[in-house]
Amino acid sequence: MKLIRCYIENFGKHKELEYTFQDGLNIILEENGWGKTTFATFIKAMFYGLEATTKRSLSENERKHYLPWQGGSFGGSLVFEMKGKQYRIERFFGEKRKDDTYRLFDETTGLESKDFGPCPGEEIFGMDANTFEHTTFVPQNGMAVKSSDRMVARLNNMTGQEENVEGYELAVSLLDGHMKEYVKTGNRGKISDLQNELTMVNDKLYKLQNREQSYEELQEALKHVDEQKTEVTSAMRILRQLTKETSEYDGLKAKKDHYDSLVKSQMEAKSKLDMERLFFEEPELASQINAKKRDAERLSKLEEQYRDEEENIREQEYKKDGLTEQFLAMKKPPVSTMILLVLGILLAALGIFLWMEGEFGLYVPLAAIFVGIILGIIGMVASATRNTKLKKAYDSRMMELDALIQGAKQMQRNIVLEKEQVHKSIENYLVHFQITDKSSFYASLLEIEKKISEVSTLKEHSDEAKKKVLEFEETNRQEMDRIRFLTKPEHSLEELSSEEQNLNQGMVELMSKRNELTREIAAIQNMEEDETDLLQMQEHIQEKIAEAKQQYDLLLLTKEFLKKANEQYKSNYMGTMQENFRKNVEILNGAMMEDVSIDADFGIRVRGGGKSYSVEALSAGYQDMLALCTRFALVEAMFTGEKPFMMLDDPLVNLDAEKIDRAMGFLETMALRHQLIYFTCHESRAQNRGKS
C-alpha cells in the first residue's frame, strides 16, 4: 500500500498545494512553520475524517484547529494504491460532521467505487485513528509506542474483536470497584465496618461478663482523668501568668531601658562632679590661683627683661665692633706726617746726590741730608705720639663696653635663676591638677579658674539627674522590682499561645474522655442487655465477616486469573516483536545489542550489572534510536501482508551527526519495504537522500 499524490484545496495554512509521492523514502524539506504537521494531519483526515467533538480547545479539536485561515473549501483529495489498484479519496469538511462529504473513485476508470466505506482507514489498516497515530505516524519527540487494546487485538489477528479485548480492562475496573466495596484505604470498607461492629459487640459482651471489674477499671480511669485535669488546669494557670508577663515584657523593657539610661546619666554626672571636686573645690583655691597668676605675669616680665638684656648685650657688642673699626681706621698715618716723611726722604736723597756730584761742595749736601733726616724723624715721632693717644682712648672705651656687657650678662643670670624658681613653683602647683602642658601656664591657670566655676554647674546637673531617677522610681514604685531585675522571657508569645492551644486541646480531649467514661459507667450501672442476644449477634457478624472475606478473596483470585490470561494473550505476538526489534537494532547499530529488549507493553528495557533498567537510563539520542526500532518492529508485526506507508515528523532531533547518519541509513533500509514520508527542516536529513 502506498500514496501516489495529494491535492490540498484548503487545510489549515495550506492552500492549493499539490504533492506527488515516490516509492521508498520521501523527504519533505521545509522551514519551521511551513505546516509539516498540518500536511500529515491532512493525510490522516483523508483516511479517517475529522473527529466530531464539542471541545473548544484548538489543541483538542482538529476541525477548529485546521479550519482554513483564508476561507474557501475545507479539504482536498488523496490518490493511493492498494493491492495494485489506485483509488482517489475526495473529502471536504464542514463546521459539523454532518456537513462533511466523502467520495471514493477508481482512479483508472474515474468511476465512484464502493470498495471502502466512509472510513477507509479502518478497513485498509485494520485500526482506528488513534492506533494509526501510534503506529504508522511517528511525531517529533513522540516515538515511544503506547500499547492499546485495539493494537493488541491487531497483533493477535483479531481485527473486529476489539470489543472483546477491551473487556479485559473493563472487567479489571469492575473487579477493582467491587473489591473496594470490601476493602478501602484508611481502614475502611465493608469488612472493616463489620469488624468495627464486631468489636463493639465484643466490648459490650466483655463488659456484661466482667461488669464489676469493668466498673472498678472505669472508676480508676475516671480518677486518673480527673488528676490529669487538675494538672492541666494548674499548667494553664501558670501558662496564663507567663503569657501575661511575656505580653508585658516589651512595655517593661522600654521602662527598664529608660530607667537604666537615667541611672547611667546620674552616675556619669556624679562621677564627673566628684572628679572635678577632687581638684577644684578647695577653700583657698581661688587665692592660690590669683597668686600663681601673678607669678605667671612675673614670669612673663622676667622673660621680657631677659630679652631686653639680650638686646643690650647685642647693642654693646655692636658698639665694640664699631669702635674697633674706627680705631683701625685712625691708626693710619695722617697726610701731614706722610708729607714730612716724603720731604725728608727727598731732601736726604738730594743731599746724597749733590754730595756725589761734588758740584756744591760738602756743606750743601750735608745740610740737605740733615734737614731730610730731621723732617723724617719729626714725622715719625708725631705719628707715634698720635697712635699712643688713640690706643689709650680705644682701650679705655673698650673696657667701659665690656663692663656694660658683663653687667648685662650678670643680670641675665639673675633673671634665669628667678625664672627657674617661679617656673618650678607654677609647674609644681599645676601637677596637682594633672596638667602637664607647659606651653602656657597662664592659659592653664585660666582653665582651672573656668573649671572652678563649672563645679557648681556640674552639681546642678548631678542633682537634676538624681531628681529624675527618684521621680521615675516614685512613679513606677509598684513595678520597680520587676523593672530592676527584668529578664527576657524564655518563650515567645507565639510559643506560649501554641502551648496554650495544646493545653486547651488536651483539656477538651480529657473532658471528652471523662464524658465517655461517665457514659460507660452509667451504661454499666444501667446495663440491661441479655448475654444471649449479644452472643447471637456476635455469631451473626462473624458469619458476615467470613462471607465478605470469601467474596473479597474470590474477586482477588479472579483478577489474578484475568491478569495472567492477559499476559498470556500478549505473549502470543512477543516472539515476532522481539525478533523484528533485534533485527532493526542490528541494522541501526551495525551489530546486535544483547543488552536491550522490549516487553509486552512495548517498553524498552536495558540490562546491565545483572539488573534491568528503563531506557530512560540512556541518553535522549539512544532512546530515540531504540524507539524507532520498536516502532518499525510493531508495524512489521501488525502488517504481515501488504506494508503501509509511514509518516515521520523529524523524530531525529535529539541525535548527534554520527547517530543521524546511521538513523538515516536505517530509514533507507526500511524504505525498501515501506513508503516513508519524512518531514524535516534540516538540510542534513535531505542530502543525497530521497526527494526534497
Tab-separated table of C-alpha atoms in Angstrom, residues 2 42 106 134 144 155 157 163 186 320 330 352 391 398 419 496 513 594 614 649:
chain	number	residue	atom	x	y	z
A	2	LYS	CA	1.425	3.396	-0.954
A	42	PHE	CA	-4.436	16.102	6.175
A	106	ASP	CA	-11.441	4.192	-9.029
A	134	HIS	CA	0.639	5.436	17.426
A	144	ALA	CA	7.672	5.818	22.139
A	155	LEU	CA	-1.214	-8.023	16.663
A	157	ASN	CA	-5.008	-11.168	14.227
A	163	GLU	CA	-14.561	-5.006	21.990
A	186	GLY	CA	-7.596	4.131	55.593
A	320	LYS	CA	82.662	97.356	70.284
A	330	MET	CA	92.572	106.134	62.725
A	352	ILE	CA	123.355	112.397	48.765
A	391	LYS	CA	95.298	103.377	71.685
A	398	MET	CA	86.542	99.033	75.208
A	419	LYS	CA	62.582	82.437	86.238
A	496	LEU	CA	3.099	30.284	74.668
A	513	LYS	CA	-12.654	11.122	77.652
A	594	GLU	CA	22.355	-8.216	23.617
A	614	SER	CA	14.318	1.549	31.951
A	649	ASP	CA	7.811	14.232	11.641
